[in-house]
């Protein structure tokens, strides 16, 4: 495993949450065993990693080797093709961790480099590269946003007491981590019941950090929300969309979209299609239970982040993270794969990728 490719991956990670709908990419240029240039793609519309690294290396790039975690682009977008810049700079060899799944590239970048006499090597640190850009790959291949379902619950699976009291189940450290996630995603989504109960702002709050406020999406299948809620205030930084089953004209400064009704509420496929048109590559679904149930039931959850607090709430009327009818047989359950378990203060955070049971 090359230290230079690992360095490229580390550089790419620096721009997490800032490059959408582009991938995260880092590049390192090595000549005679020494790094002579490096860089990463900082945000969409700015220079790609390869160009940043080439500018850093200058004339030292001639005859050098480039390490990049994704196949260089070969088409004109907001910036010119990176393949052209690499060829002009006189790079001798290019190591790429993975090919770009985008049909506009997908092996074409590699072919152009080879036709120009540049040696290419593919596959070094491939798994790490796939994991780094899992959202981009999903966005390109599935043509819909990557959906992350997030919730905090007690050890006995409750998100509030039977009276609705829920502050705070998770620890302060878990809540800070949740805001770091908001700082990385394109959109955050909740349902009308969460707005009525908590009146949240759904902004990103991290001390001493220049934060990103993701697009806020509110689902209201019954058209019962008031324009007075905090989330609809024109004083909030960022944009809010209200998704309903009927077009509403009483939200003057908020975009509203009308979506078809599904058995479990708003049609999630139609919602994701609308967000895809806006180049939203990923969305954090924070609840409540009815909304999470709609995403699970309609089979649109890709990843789960569950914060489990070491407390027992009890009560058969206390709400759970995923409401609705539920499944009939255990074989139908959604199971998590590739689990990661971390400790956040006294809480346990469990993350994994969602797979539906076979007996459906």
Short mmCIF file of C-alpha atoms in Angstrom, two decimals:
data_model
loop_
_atom_site.label_atom_id
_atom_site.label_comp_id
_atom_site.label_asym_id
_atom_site.label_seq_id
_atom_site.Cartn_x
_atom_site.Cartn_y
_atom_site.Cartn_z
CA UNK A 1 0.00 0.00 0.00
CA UNK A 2 1.60 3.23 -1.18
CA UNK A 3 2.21 6.04 1.29
CA UNK A 4 1.62 8.46 -1.57
CA UNK A 5 -1.83 7.11 -2.40
CA UNK A 6 -2.71 7.18 1.29
CA UNK A 7 -1.60 10.80 1.32
CA UNK A 8 -3.88 11.52 -1.68
CA UNK A 9 -6.81 9.98 0.21
CA UNK A 10 -6.00 12.07 3.29
CA UNK A 11 -5.90 15.24 1.20
CA UNK A 12 -9.23 14.38 -0.45
CA UNK A 13 -10.87 13.93 2.96
CA UNK A 14 -10.08 17.56 3.84
CA UNK A 15 -12.94 18.71 1.59
CA UNK A 16 -15.63 16.38 2.93
CA UNK A 17 -19.02 18.02 2.60
CA UNK A 18 -17.74 20.79 0.33
CA UNK A 19 -17.34 19.26 -3.16
CA UNK A 20 -20.89 18.04 -3.90
CA UNK A 21 -22.00 17.08 -6.48
CA UNK A 22 -18.36 16.37 -7.32
CA UNK A 23 -16.29 13.63 -5.65
CA UNK A 24 -13.56 14.20 -3.08
CA UNK A 25 -10.19 13.95 -4.78
CA UNK A 26 -6.60 14.40 -3.66
CA UNK A 27 -3.43 14.24 -5.75
CA UNK A 28 0.26 13.83 -4.95
CA UNK A 29 3.15 14.27 -7.42
CA UNK A 30 6.41 12.43 -6.73
CA UNK A 31 9.76 12.86 -8.47
CA UNK A 32 12.85 10.82 -7.60
CA UNK A 33 11.26 9.65 -4.34
CA UNK A 34 10.29 13.11 -3.13
CA UNK A 35 6.90 14.82 -3.08
CA UNK A 36 7.13 17.87 -5.33
CA UNK A 37 3.46 18.84 -5.45
CA UNK A 38 0.12 18.01 -3.88
CA UNK A 39 -3.42 19.32 -3.64
CA UNK A 40 -7.10 18.53 -3.34
CA UNK A 41 -10.40 19.60 -4.87
CA UNK A 42 -11.67 22.16 -2.36
CA UNK A 43 -15.20 22.75 -3.67
CA UNK A 44 -17.33 22.39 -6.79
CA UNK A 45 -16.40 24.88 -9.49
CA UNK A 46 -12.80 25.28 -8.32
CA UNK A 47 -9.66 23.60 -9.67
CA UNK A 48 -9.59 19.82 -9.45
CA UNK A 49 -6.98 18.10 -7.30
CA UNK A 50 -4.72 17.19 -10.23
CA UNK A 51 -4.54 20.81 -11.41
CA UNK A 52 -3.86 22.10 -7.89
CA UNK A 53 -1.03 19.57 -7.48
CA UNK A 54 0.42 20.40 -10.90
CA UNK A 55 0.45 24.12 -10.07
CA UNK A 56 2.17 23.28 -6.79
CA UNK A 57 4.82 21.19 -8.55
CA UNK A 58 5.48 23.55 -11.47
CA UNK A 59 8.29 22.35 -13.72
CA UNK A 60 9.15 19.58 -11.27
CA UNK A 61 6.08 17.71 -12.57
CA UNK A 62 7.87 16.83 -15.83
CA UNK A 63 8.84 13.17 -15.75
CA UNK A 64 7.18 12.67 -12.34
CA UNK A 65 4.53 10.22 -11.08
CA UNK A 66 1.07 11.32 -9.97
CA UNK A 67 -1.00 9.51 -7.34
CA UNK A 68 -4.72 10.32 -7.38
CA UNK A 69 -7.61 8.54 -5.67
CA UNK A 70 -9.95 8.84 -8.67
CA UNK A 71 -9.47 8.60 -12.42
CA UNK A 72 -8.75 12.07 -13.86
CA UNK A 73 -11.67 13.65 -15.70
CA UNK A 74 -11.55 13.96 -19.48
CA UNK A 75 -14.56 16.19 -20.21
CA UNK A 76 -15.39 19.87 -19.98
CA UNK A 77 -17.57 20.80 -17.01
CA UNK A 78 -17.10 23.90 -14.88
CA UNK A 79 -13.38 23.31 -15.36
CA UNK A 80 -11.32 21.90 -18.29
CA UNK A 81 -10.32 18.20 -18.45
CA UNK A 82 -7.61 17.19 -16.00
CA UNK A 83 -6.20 14.73 -18.56
CA UNK A 84 -5.16 17.67 -20.76
CA UNK A 85 -3.33 19.35 -17.88
CA UNK A 86 -1.54 16.12 -16.93
CA UNK A 87 -0.36 15.54 -20.50
CA UNK A 88 0.84 19.14 -20.93
CA UNK A 89 2.76 18.98 -17.63
CA UNK A 90 4.78 15.98 -18.83
CA UNK A 91 3.73 13.53 -16.11
CA UNK A 92 5.26 10.11 -16.87
CA UNK A 93 3.04 7.78 -14.80
CA UNK A 94 -0.38 8.08 -13.11
CA UNK A 95 -1.52 5.81 -10.27
CA UNK A 96 -5.30 5.94 -9.70
CA UNK A 97 -7.04 4.14 -6.86
CA UNK A 98 -10.24 3.62 -8.85
CA UNK A 99 -11.87 4.44 -12.16
CA UNK A 100 -14.58 7.09 -12.18
CA UNK A 101 -18.10 5.53 -12.33
CA UNK A 102 -19.37 8.62 -14.16
CA UNK A 103 -20.20 7.50 -17.75
CA UNK A 104 -18.58 10.72 -19.01
CA UNK A 105 -15.25 9.35 -17.72
CA UNK A 106 -15.37 5.62 -16.76
CA UNK A 107 -12.09 4.48 -18.28
CA UNK A 108 -11.93 7.20 -20.92
CA UNK A 109 -9.56 9.30 -18.83
CA UNK A 110 -7.20 6.36 -18.43
CA UNK A 111 -7.35 5.62 -22.18
CA UNK A 112 -6.53 9.23 -23.11
CA UNK A 113 -3.51 9.23 -20.81
CA UNK A 114 -2.23 5.94 -22.19
CA UNK A 115 -2.68 7.12 -25.78
CA UNK A 116 -0.51 10.10 -24.86
CA UNK A 117 2.24 7.71 -23.75
CA UNK A 118 1.59 7.98 -20.01
CA UNK A 119 1.77 4.75 -18.03
CA UNK A 120 -1.25 4.13 -15.78
CA UNK A 121 -1.76 1.90 -12.75
CA UNK A 122 -5.26 1.26 -11.32
CA UNK A 123 -6.42 -0.30 -8.06
CA UNK A 124 -4.03 0.82 -5.35
CA UNK A 125 -6.06 1.50 -2.15
CA UNK A 126 -9.22 0.79 -4.14
CA UNK A 127 -11.38 -0.13 -1.14
CA UNK A 128 -10.45 3.02 0.76
CA UNK A 129 -11.18 5.09 -2.35
CA UNK A 130 -14.59 3.46 -2.79
CA UNK A 131 -15.48 4.11 0.84
CA UNK A 132 -14.31 7.72 0.68
CA UNK A 133 -16.58 8.51 -2.26
CA UNK A 134 -19.45 6.14 -1.47
CA UNK A 135 -21.96 9.00 -1.74
CA UNK A 136 -20.67 10.17 -5.13
CA UNK A 137 -20.62 6.60 -6.49
CA UNK A 138 -24.18 5.99 -5.28
CA UNK A 139 -25.34 9.31 -6.74
CA UNK A 140 -23.86 8.48 -10.15
CA UNK A 141 -24.97 4.83 -10.29
CA UNK A 142 -28.42 5.09 -8.66
CA UNK A 143 -29.25 8.62 -9.86
CA UNK A 144 -30.73 9.51 -6.47
CA UNK A 145 -29.46 10.91 -3.17
CA UNK A 146 -27.72 8.64 -0.66
CA UNK A 147 -30.06 8.44 2.35
CA UNK A 148 -28.73 8.36 5.93
CA UNK A 149 -31.27 7.59 8.66
CA UNK A 150 -30.19 9.01 12.02
CA UNK A 151 -31.79 8.69 15.44
CA UNK A 152 -30.97 8.70 19.15
CA UNK A 153 -32.68 6.28 21.50
CA UNK A 154 -32.55 4.77 24.96
CA UNK A 155 -31.24 1.28 25.58
CA UNK A 156 -34.81 -0.03 25.41
CA UNK A 157 -35.44 1.63 22.04
CA UNK A 158 -37.37 4.78 22.99
CA UNK A 159 -36.91 8.25 21.50
CA UNK A 160 -39.03 10.02 24.13
CA UNK A 161 -41.16 9.33 27.18
CA UNK A 162 -44.88 8.65 26.84
CA UNK A 163 -45.47 12.39 27.46
CA UNK A 164 -43.20 13.30 24.53
CA UNK A 165 -40.26 14.55 26.62
CA UNK A 166 -36.96 13.79 24.88
CA UNK A 167 -34.30 16.33 25.93
CA UNK A 168 -31.77 15.00 26.22
CA UNK A 169 -31.51 11.29 25.51
CA UNK A 170 -28.14 11.53 23.79
CA UNK A 171 -25.02 12.99 25.38
CA UNK A 172 -23.59 16.39 24.54
CA UNK A 173 -20.74 14.69 22.70
CA UNK A 174 -23.24 12.81 20.54
CA UNK A 175 -25.09 16.02 19.77
CA UNK A 176 -21.87 17.75 18.74
CA UNK A 177 -21.08 14.81 16.48
CA UNK A 178 -24.56 15.13 14.95
CA UNK A 179 -23.81 18.72 14.02
CA UNK A 180 -20.57 17.60 12.39
CA UNK A 181 -22.67 15.29 10.22
CA UNK A 182 -24.96 18.19 9.31
CA UNK A 183 -21.84 20.10 8.32
CA UNK A 184 -21.08 17.41 5.73
CA UNK A 185 -24.46 16.59 4.11
CA UNK A 186 -26.32 18.32 1.29
CA UNK A 187 -29.75 18.19 2.93
CA UNK A 188 -31.44 17.40 6.23
CA UNK A 189 -35.03 16.19 6.50
CA UNK A 190 -37.69 15.95 9.21
CA UNK A 191 -41.44 15.51 9.31
CA UNK A 192 -44.23 17.84 10.38
CA UNK A 193 -44.60 16.19 13.80
CA UNK A 194 -40.98 17.01 14.66
CA UNK A 195 -41.56 20.64 13.69
CA UNK A 196 -44.70 20.85 15.82
CA UNK A 197 -43.15 19.15 18.84
CA UNK A 198 -39.60 20.59 18.87
CA UNK A 199 -39.85 23.69 16.64
CA UNK A 200 -36.21 23.17 15.50
CA UNK A 201 -34.09 25.41 13.28
CA UNK A 202 -32.10 22.53 11.77
CA UNK A 203 -29.03 24.71 11.41
CA UNK A 204 -25.43 23.61 11.93
CA UNK A 205 -23.82 24.73 15.18
CA UNK A 206 -20.14 23.98 15.74
CA UNK A 207 -18.07 26.49 17.77
CA UNK A 208 -15.21 28.25 15.99
CA UNK A 209 -15.85 26.51 12.67
CA UNK A 210 -17.08 27.97 9.39
CA UNK A 211 -20.09 25.73 9.01
CA UNK A 212 -22.30 24.64 6.15
CA UNK A 213 -26.06 24.87 6.58
CA UNK A 214 -27.57 22.07 4.48
CA UNK A 215 -30.82 22.41 2.60
CA UNK A 216 -33.68 21.88 5.07
CA UNK A 217 -36.55 19.67 3.87
CA UNK A 218 -39.83 19.34 5.78
CA UNK A 219 -42.41 16.66 4.95
CA UNK A 220 -46.03 17.54 5.67
CA UNK A 221 -48.40 15.02 4.12
CA UNK A 222 -51.42 16.51 5.92
CA UNK A 223 -50.69 20.17 5.13
CA UNK A 224 -51.05 21.08 8.79
CA UNK A 225 -47.94 23.16 9.43
CA UNK A 226 -47.96 26.84 10.24
CA UNK A 227 -45.67 29.36 8.55
CA UNK A 228 -44.79 30.65 12.04
CA UNK A 229 -42.42 27.75 12.79
CA UNK A 230 -38.75 28.69 13.32
CA UNK A 231 -37.60 26.62 10.37
CA UNK A 232 -39.62 28.80 7.97
CA UNK A 233 -38.14 32.07 9.23
CA UNK A 234 -36.47 34.21 6.58
CA UNK A 235 -33.86 35.07 9.23
CA UNK A 236 -32.30 31.59 9.06
CA UNK A 237 -29.16 31.05 7.00
CA UNK A 238 -29.70 28.57 4.21
CA UNK A 239 -32.73 27.37 2.30
CA UNK A 240 -35.84 25.42 3.33
CA UNK A 241 -38.18 23.36 1.15
CA UNK A 242 -41.65 22.28 2.27
CA UNK A 243 -42.81 19.06 0.61
CA UNK A 244 -46.57 18.48 0.76
CA UNK A 245 -49.27 16.55 -1.05
CA UNK A 246 -50.94 19.80 -2.15
CA UNK A 247 -49.47 23.04 -3.46
CA UNK A 248 -49.52 25.75 -0.79
CA UNK A 249 -49.38 29.48 -1.40
CA UNK A 250 -49.20 30.70 2.21
CA UNK A 251 -45.40 30.32 2.47
CA UNK A 252 -44.21 33.43 0.66
CA UNK A 253 -40.44 33.02 1.03
CA UNK A 254 -40.30 29.20 1.20
CA UNK A 255 -40.23 26.92 -1.82
CA UNK A 256 -43.03 24.35 -1.66
CA UNK A 257 -43.22 21.25 -3.80
CA UNK A 258 -46.29 19.08 -4.30
CA UNK A 259 -45.65 15.34 -4.30
CA UNK A 260 -47.93 12.32 -4.81
CA UNK A 261 -49.34 10.45 -1.85
CA UNK A 262 -48.12 6.95 -1.00
CA UNK A 263 -49.67 4.43 1.35
CA UNK A 264 -47.12 5.37 4.03
CA UNK A 265 -47.33 9.16 3.45
CA UNK A 266 -45.53 11.23 0.84
CA UNK A 267 -44.04 9.21 -2.02
CA UNK A 268 -40.36 9.02 -1.12
CA UNK A 269 -39.26 8.13 -4.65
CA UNK A 270 -40.90 11.29 -5.99
CA UNK A 271 -39.22 13.32 -3.24
CA UNK A 272 -35.77 11.88 -3.99
CA UNK A 273 -36.28 12.47 -7.71
CA UNK A 274 -37.05 16.14 -6.98
CA UNK A 275 -33.95 16.47 -4.81
CA UNK A 276 -31.83 14.77 -7.48
CA UNK A 277 -32.89 17.49 -9.94
CA UNK A 278 -31.34 19.97 -7.52
CA UNK A 279 -28.04 18.01 -7.48
CA UNK A 280 -28.60 16.88 -3.88
CA UNK A 281 -26.30 13.86 -3.58
CA UNK A 282 -27.10 12.88 0.02
CA UNK A 283 -29.69 13.55 2.69
CA UNK A 284 -29.75 13.11 6.45
CA UNK A 285 -33.17 11.96 7.68
CA UNK A 286 -33.55 12.90 11.35
CA UNK A 287 -37.13 11.79 11.90
CA UNK A 288 -39.50 11.44 13.50
CA UNK A 289 -40.74 7.89 13.63
CA UNK A 290 -43.40 8.26 10.93
CA UNK A 291 -40.94 9.79 8.45
CA UNK A 292 -38.29 7.15 9.16
CA UNK A 293 -40.95 4.47 8.74
CA UNK A 294 -41.81 5.87 5.29
CA UNK A 295 -38.17 5.76 4.18
CA UNK A 296 -37.68 2.22 5.49
CA UNK A 297 -40.99 0.87 4.23
CA UNK A 298 -40.44 2.35 0.77
CA UNK A 299 -36.90 0.88 0.85
CA UNK A 300 -34.88 4.08 0.51
CA UNK A 301 -32.49 3.94 3.48
CA UNK A 302 -28.86 3.36 2.54
CA UNK A 303 -27.11 3.91 5.87
CA UNK A 304 -28.12 4.07 9.53
CA UNK A 305 -26.55 6.10 12.33
CA UNK A 306 -27.99 5.11 15.70
CA UNK A 307 -26.97 6.75 18.98
CA UNK A 308 -27.80 4.51 21.94
CA UNK A 309 -27.87 6.05 25.42
CA UNK A 310 -27.43 3.89 28.55
CA UNK A 311 -30.86 4.62 30.00
CA UNK A 312 -34.17 2.81 30.30
CA UNK A 313 -37.34 4.81 29.57
CA UNK A 314 -39.99 2.11 29.41
CA UNK A 315 -43.67 2.44 28.64
CA UNK A 316 -45.70 0.81 25.89
CA UNK A 317 -46.82 4.26 24.70
CA UNK A 318 -43.33 5.74 24.52
CA UNK A 319 -42.39 6.33 20.84
CA UNK A 320 -39.73 4.35 19.02
CA UNK A 321 -37.37 5.55 16.24
CA UNK A 322 -39.24 3.79 13.42
CA UNK A 323 -43.03 3.87 13.73
CA UNK A 324 -45.68 2.47 11.39
CA UNK A 325 -47.05 -1.05 11.09
CA UNK A 326 -43.69 -2.77 10.99
CA UNK A 327 -42.87 -6.15 9.53
CA UNK A 328 -44.68 -9.48 9.97
CA UNK A 329 -41.66 -11.81 10.04
CA UNK A 330 -38.09 -11.43 11.30
CA UNK A 331 -36.81 -12.51 7.88
CA UNK A 332 -38.24 -9.25 6.50
CA UNK A 333 -36.20 -7.08 8.85
CA UNK A 334 -33.71 -4.50 7.66
CA UNK A 335 -30.25 -5.60 8.73
CA UNK A 336 -27.07 -3.56 8.98
CA UNK A 337 -23.88 -4.68 7.29
CA UNK A 338 -20.28 -3.44 7.60
CA UNK A 339 -20.95 -2.28 11.14
CA UNK A 340 -18.94 0.36 12.94
CA UNK A 341 -19.32 0.87 16.69
CA UNK A 342 -17.89 3.91 18.48
CA UNK A 343 -18.09 5.34 21.99
CA UNK A 344 -19.21 8.97 22.37
CA UNK A 345 -19.01 9.86 26.07
CA UNK A 346 -21.44 7.39 27.67
CA UNK A 347 -23.31 6.76 24.38
CA UNK A 348 -22.66 4.10 21.78
CA UNK A 349 -22.90 5.06 18.10
CA UNK A 350 -23.70 2.24 15.70
CA UNK A 351 -23.43 2.80 11.95
CA UNK A 352 -23.99 0.38 9.11
CA UNK A 353 -25.38 -0.10 5.65
CA UNK A 354 -28.98 -1.12 5.26
CA UNK A 355 -30.01 -4.35 3.61
CA UNK A 356 -33.64 -5.49 3.36
CA UNK A 357 -34.60 -9.01 4.43
CA UNK A 358 -35.40 -11.49 1.64
CA UNK A 359 -38.90 -12.57 2.71
CA UNK A 360 -40.93 -9.58 1.46
#
